[in-house]
PDB file of C-alpha atoms in Angstrom:
ATOM      1  CA  UNK V  14     269.683 -81.776-181.601  1.00 57.00           C
ATOM      2  CA  UNK V  15     266.226 -80.464-180.688  1.00 74.00           C
ATOM      3  CA  UNK V  16     265.925 -77.384-178.480  1.00 91.00           C
ATOM      4  CA  UNK V  17     264.459 -77.935-175.005  1.00 96.00           C
ATOM      5  CA  UNK V  18     260.672 -77.486-174.813  1.00 97.00           C
ATOM      6  CA  UNK V  19     259.144 -74.229-173.627  1.00 98.00           C
ATOM      7  CA  UNK V  20     256.677 -73.875-170.765  1.00 98.00           C
ATOM      8  CA  UNK V  21     254.387 -70.832-170.675  1.00 98.00           C
ATOM      9  CA  UNK V  22     252.926 -69.680-167.354  1.00 98.00           C
ATOM     10  CA  UNK V  23     250.855 -66.825-165.995  1.00 98.00           C
ATOM     11  CA  UNK V  24     252.671 -64.429-163.652  1.00 98.00           C
ATOM     12  CA  UNK V  25     250.991 -62.967-160.585  1.00 98.00           C
ATOM     13  CA  UNK V  26     251.672 -60.200-158.082  1.00 98.00           C
ATOM     14  CA  UNK V  27     254.635 -60.853-155.772  1.00 97.00           C
ATOM     15  CA  UNK V  28     252.595 -61.245-152.555  1.00 97.00           C
ATOM     16  CA  UNK V  29     250.501 -63.979-154.167  1.00 97.00           C
ATOM     17  CA  UNK V  30     253.557 -65.665-155.680  1.00 97.00           C
ATOM     18  CA  UNK V  31     255.241 -65.715-152.273  1.00 97.00           C
ATOM     19  CA  UNK V  32     252.113 -67.178-150.628  1.00 96.00           C
ATOM     20  CA  UNK V  33     251.693 -69.852-153.332  1.00 96.00           C
ATOM     21  CA  UNK V  34     255.378 -70.766-153.089  1.00 97.00           C
ATOM     22  CA  UNK V  35     255.046 -71.167-149.304  1.00 95.00           C
ATOM     23  CA  UNK V  36     252.018 -73.459-149.651  1.00 95.00           C
ATOM     24  CA  UNK V  37     253.775 -75.493-152.343  1.00 96.00           C
ATOM     25  CA  UNK V  38     256.941 -75.855-150.216  1.00 96.00           C
ATOM     26  CA  UNK V  39     254.798 -77.059-147.313  1.00 95.00           C
ATOM     27  CA  UNK V  40     252.953 -79.794-149.219  1.00 96.00           C
ATOM     28  CA  UNK V  41     254.984 -80.759-152.292  1.00 95.00           C
ATOM     29  CA  UNK V  42     257.277 -83.797-151.866  1.00 92.00           C
ATOM     30  CA  UNK V  43     260.660 -82.144-151.112  1.00 90.00           C
ATOM     31  CA  UNK V  44     262.714 -84.359-153.413  1.00 89.00           C
ATOM     32  CA  UNK V  45     260.511 -83.395-156.349  1.00 91.00           C
ATOM     33  CA  UNK V  46     260.293 -79.652-155.705  1.00 94.00           C
ATOM     34  CA  UNK V  47     262.363 -78.178-158.547  1.00 94.00           C
ATOM     35  CA  UNK V  48     260.177 -75.209-159.605  1.00 96.00           C
ATOM     36  CA  UNK V  49     258.098 -72.685-157.727  1.00 96.00           C
ATOM     37  CA  UNK V  50     254.327 -72.445-157.718  1.00 97.00           C
ATOM     38  CA  UNK V  51     252.906 -71.619-161.130  1.00 98.00           C
ATOM     39  CA  UNK V  52     249.768 -71.562-163.240  1.00 98.00           C
ATOM     40  CA  UNK V  53     250.684 -73.312-166.485  1.00 98.00           C
ATOM     41  CA  UNK V  54     249.134 -72.015-169.694  1.00 98.00           C
ATOM     42  CA  UNK V  55     251.098 -74.353-172.014  1.00 98.00           C
ATOM     43  CA  UNK V  56     253.150 -77.357-170.899  1.00 97.00           C
ATOM     44  CA  UNK V  57     255.437 -78.149-173.838  1.00 97.00           C
ATOM     45  CA  UNK V  58     255.913 -75.932-176.871  1.00 98.00           C
ATOM     46  CA  UNK V  59     258.684 -76.937-179.270  1.00 97.00           C
ATOM     47  CA  UNK V  60     261.871 -75.083-178.352  1.00 97.00           C
ATOM     48  CA  UNK V  61     262.793 -74.558-181.988  1.00 96.00           C
ATOM     49  CA  UNK V  62     259.862 -72.101-182.215  1.00 97.00           C
ATOM     50  CA  UNK V  63     261.160 -69.905-179.373  1.00 97.00           C
ATOM     51  CA  UNK V  64     261.301 -66.821-181.630  1.00 97.00           C
ATOM     52  CA  UNK V  65     257.629 -66.850-182.617  1.00 98.00           C
ATOM     53  CA  UNK V  66     256.554 -67.935-179.098  1.00 98.00           C
ATOM     54  CA  UNK V  67     258.372 -64.991-177.525  1.00 98.00           C
ATOM     55  CA  UNK V  68     257.026 -62.557-180.125  1.00 98.00           C
ATOM     56  CA  UNK V  69     253.462 -63.805-179.629  1.00 98.00           C
ATOM     57  CA  UNK V  70     253.731 -63.608-175.830  1.00 98.00           C
ATOM     58  CA  UNK V  71     255.025 -60.048-176.065  1.00 98.00           C
ATOM     59  CA  UNK V  72     252.285 -59.060-178.511  1.00 98.00           C
ATOM     60  CA  UNK V  73     249.442 -60.632-176.525  1.00 98.00           C
ATOM     61  CA  UNK V  74     250.698 -59.437-173.132  1.00 98.00           C
ATOM     62  CA  UNK V  75     251.178 -55.882-174.430  1.00 97.00           C
ATOM     63  CA  UNK V  76     247.546 -55.792-175.495  1.00 97.00           C
ATOM     64  CA  UNK V  77     246.166 -57.315-172.284  1.00 98.00           C
ATOM     65  CA  UNK V  78     245.404 -55.279-169.166  1.00 98.00           C
ATOM     66  CA  UNK V  79     246.428 -56.814-165.834  1.00 98.00           C
ATOM     67  CA  UNK V  80     243.419 -58.568-164.298  1.00 98.00           C
ATOM     68  CA  UNK V  81     242.123 -60.087-161.085  1.00 98.00           C
ATOM     69  CA  UNK V  82     242.079 -63.805-160.342  1.00 98.00           C
ATOM     70  CA  UNK V  83     239.842 -65.596-157.869  1.00 97.00           C
ATOM     71  CA  UNK V  84     241.254 -68.502-155.884  1.00 95.00           C
ATOM     72  CA  UNK V  85     238.127 -70.516-155.170  1.00 89.00           C
ATOM     73  CA  UNK V  86     239.715 -73.167-152.972  1.00 91.00           C
ATOM     74  CA  UNK V  87     241.377 -76.505-153.441  1.00 96.00           C
ATOM     75  CA  UNK V  88     240.834 -79.175-156.079  1.00 96.00           C
ATOM     76  CA  UNK V  89     241.750 -82.831-156.043  1.00 96.00           C
ATOM     77  CA  UNK V  90     244.188 -84.110-158.629  1.00 96.00           C
ATOM     78  CA  UNK V  91     243.700 -87.691-157.426  1.00 94.00           C
ATOM     79  CA  UNK V  92     247.286 -88.124-156.294  1.00 96.00           C
ATOM     80  CA  UNK V  93     247.760 -84.445-155.557  1.00 97.00           C
ATOM     81  CA  UNK V  94     246.111 -81.144-154.692  1.00 98.00           C
ATOM     82  CA  UNK V  95     245.787 -77.844-156.559  1.00 98.00           C
ATOM     83  CA  UNK V  96     244.443 -74.386-155.932  1.00 97.00           C
ATOM     84  CA  UNK V  97     241.478 -73.748-158.240  1.00 97.00           C
ATOM     85  CA  UNK V  98     241.892 -70.385-159.990  1.00 97.00           C
ATOM     86  CA  UNK V  99     239.481 -68.507-162.238  1.00 97.00           C
ATOM     87  CA  UNK V 100     239.112 -65.240-164.123  1.00 98.00           C
ATOM     88  CA  UNK V 101     236.866 -64.352-167.054  1.00 97.00           C
ATOM     89  CA  UNK V 102     239.953 -63.224-169.024  1.00 97.00           C
ATOM     90  CA  UNK V 103     241.848 -66.524-168.745  1.00 97.00           C
ATOM     91  CA  UNK V 104     239.960 -68.605-171.340  1.00 96.00           C
ATOM     92  CA  UNK V 105     240.284 -65.836-173.951  1.00 96.00           C
ATOM     93  CA  UNK V 106     243.989 -65.305-173.218  1.00 97.00           C
ATOM     94  CA  UNK V 107     244.625 -69.033-173.518  1.00 98.00           C
ATOM     95  CA  UNK V 108     242.532 -69.362-176.701  1.00 97.00           C
ATOM     96  CA  UNK V 109     244.352 -66.461-178.369  1.00 97.00           C
ATOM     97  CA  UNK V 110     247.734 -68.087-177.799  1.00 98.00           C
ATOM     98  CA  UNK V 111     246.414 -71.572-178.574  1.00 97.00           C
ATOM     99  CA  UNK V 112     245.149 -70.357-181.960  1.00 97.00           C
ATOM    100  CA  UNK V 113     248.546 -68.898-182.826  1.00 97.00           C
ATOM    101  CA  UNK V 114     250.386 -72.077-181.843  1.00 98.00           C
ATOM    102  CA  UNK V 115     247.849 -74.726-182.904  1.00 97.00           C
ATOM    103  CA  UNK V 116     250.186 -76.609-185.316  1.00 96.00           C
ATOM    104  CA  UNK V 117     252.794 -77.092-182.565  1.00 95.00           C
ATOM    105  CA  UNK V 118     250.574 -78.084-179.648  1.00 97.00           C
ATOM    106  CA  UNK V 119     250.690 -81.412-177.855  1.00 96.00           C
ATOM    107  CA  UNK V 120     247.347 -83.112-177.131  1.00 96.00           C
ATOM    108  CA  UNK V 121     247.592 -81.853-173.522  1.00 95.00           C
ATOM    109  CA  UNK V 122     248.034 -78.248-174.666  1.00 97.00           C
ATOM    110  CA  UNK V 123     245.140 -78.487-177.147  1.00 95.00           C
ATOM    111  CA  UNK V 124     242.704 -79.086-174.294  1.00 92.00           C
ATOM    112  CA  UNK V 125     240.670 -76.271-172.762  1.00 92.00           C
ATOM    113  CA  UNK V 126     242.454 -74.529-169.912  1.00 95.00           C
ATOM    114  CA  UNK V 127     241.582 -75.705-166.389  1.00 95.00           C
ATOM    115  CA  UNK V 128     243.500 -73.064-164.437  1.00 97.00           C
ATOM    116  CA  UNK V 129     245.113 -74.272-161.238  1.00 97.00           C
ATOM    117  CA  UNK V 130     248.280 -74.088-159.178  1.00 98.00           C
ATOM    118  CA  UNK V 131     249.564 -77.515-158.168  1.00 97.00           C
ATOM    119  CA  UNK V 132     250.647 -77.557-154.534  1.00 97.00           C
ATOM    120  CA  UNK V 133     251.136 -81.325-154.235  1.00 97.00           C
ATOM    121  CA  UNK V 134     251.559 -84.043-156.840  1.00 95.00           C
ATOM    122  CA  UNK V 135     252.407 -87.728-157.225  1.00 94.00           C
ATOM    123  CA  UNK V 136     251.658 -88.772-153.657  1.00 96.00           C
ATOM    124  CA  UNK V 137     249.448 -91.605-152.402  1.00 96.00           C
ATOM    125  CA  UNK V 138     245.728 -90.833-152.672  1.00 96.00           C
ATOM    126  CA  UNK V 139     245.264 -90.934-148.891  1.00 96.00           C
ATOM    127  CA  UNK V 140     248.068 -88.370-148.444  1.00 96.00           C
ATOM    128  CA  UNK V 141     246.414 -86.108-151.029  1.00 97.00           C
ATOM    129  CA  UNK V 142     243.033 -86.465-149.283  1.00 96.00           C
ATOM    130  CA  UNK V 143     244.591 -85.473-145.954  1.00 96.00           C
ATOM    131  CA  UNK V 144     246.254 -82.491-147.621  1.00 96.00           C
ATOM    132  CA  UNK V 145     242.903 -81.418-149.102  1.00 95.00           C
ATOM    133  CA  UNK V 146     241.354 -81.408-145.633  1.00 95.00           C
ATOM    134  CA  UNK V 147     244.273 -79.484-144.139  1.00 94.00           C
ATOM    135  CA  UNK V 148     244.547 -76.877-146.902  1.00 94.00           C
ATOM    136  CA  UNK V 149     240.832 -76.162-147.392  1.00 91.00           C
ATOM    137  CA  UNK V 150     240.792 -73.515-144.687  1.00 83.00           C
ATOM    138  CA  UNK V 151     244.255 -72.081-145.292  1.00 85.00           C
ATOM    139  CA  UNK V 152     245.280 -71.922-148.932  1.00 85.00           C
ATOM    140  CA  UNK V 153     246.528 -68.339-149.079  1.00 87.00           C
ATOM    141  CA  UNK V 154     245.007 -65.255-150.665  1.00 90.00           C
ATOM    142  CA  UNK V 155     241.500 -65.578-152.125  1.00 94.00           C
ATOM    143  CA  UNK V 156     242.334 -63.083-154.862  1.00 96.00           C
ATOM    144  CA  UNK V 157     245.405 -62.346-156.934  1.00 97.00           C
ATOM    145  CA  UNK V 158     246.508 -60.083-159.744  1.00 98.00           C
ATOM    146  CA  UNK V 159     247.591 -61.569-163.077  1.00 98.00           C
ATOM    147  CA  UNK V 160     250.574 -59.494-164.201  1.00 98.00           C
ATOM    148  CA  UNK V 161     251.925 -61.166-167.329  1.00 98.00           C
ATOM    149  CA  UNK V 162     253.159 -64.222-169.189  1.00 98.00           C
ATOM    150  CA  UNK V 163     256.422 -66.036-168.404  1.00 98.00           C
ATOM    151  CA  UNK V 164     258.286 -68.320-170.791  1.00 98.00           C
ATOM    152  CA  UNK V 165     260.598 -71.004-169.405  1.00 98.00           C
ATOM    153  CA  UNK V 166     262.876 -73.597-170.968  1.00 98.00           C
ATOM    154  CA  UNK V 167     262.195 -77.085-169.586  1.00 97.00           C
ATOM    155  CA  UNK V 168     265.481 -78.754-168.647  1.00 94.00           C
ATOM    156  CA  UNK V 169     264.263 -82.220-167.687  1.00 91.00           C
ATOM    157  CA  UNK V 170     263.194 -81.151-164.197  1.00 89.00           C
ATOM    158  CA  UNK V 171     264.169 -77.588-163.364  1.00 92.00           C
ATOM    159  CA  UNK V 172     263.108 -74.710-165.601  1.00 96.00           C
ATOM    160  CA  UNK V 173     265.310 -71.931-166.925  1.00 96.00           C
ATOM    161  CA  UNK V 174     263.644 -68.510-167.165  1.00 97.00           C
ATOM    162  CA  UNK V 175     263.593 -67.122-170.704  1.00 98.00           C
ATOM    163  CA  UNK V 176     261.465 -63.974-170.414  1.00 98.00           C
ATOM    164  CA  UNK V 177     258.505 -62.315-168.731  1.00 98.00           C
ATOM    165  CA  UNK V 178     256.071 -60.278-170.810  1.00 98.00           C
ATOM    166  CA  UNK V 179     254.097 -57.882-168.623  1.00 98.00           C
ATOM    167  CA  UNK V 180     250.431 -57.038-169.053  1.00 98.00           C
ATOM    168  CA  UNK V 181     249.430 -53.373-169.338  1.00 95.00           C
ATOM    169  CA  UNK V 182     248.818 -51.641-166.011  1.00 86.00           C
TER     170      UNK V 182
END
């Protein structure tokens, strides 16, 4: 039996997390809302490599100072809406982990990072367009603080927390 895949996300300060969760609860289809708001770094790492994944996350996080994120606004996902997030440190953080895990990566996780927080997904395009208009002026904090890396086990819908590796203060 193969171990459940691992999801790796960026953690943020609690005020931002609370605000993102509130926006997601408002706009995400309720029957599909099984995880909180998150910025995914890697979508599906093989669960059988949990040991090296956890060690690498701890190593990289321990050498990374906490950093600021900019939330530039909203972005269309076609049938959904996301908050567009950026920080100069994000591409390097992602590339460092991607290089360590290259042999295990899915095609989706090999792609360059396009950092975002999905607040609505898998709705009709006209619903997503209306959400874009509504959220443009009220999407939560314009800045956030990246605080670490979280690893989750994907359980076919919900996620089980495995660990959080904190950045240096």
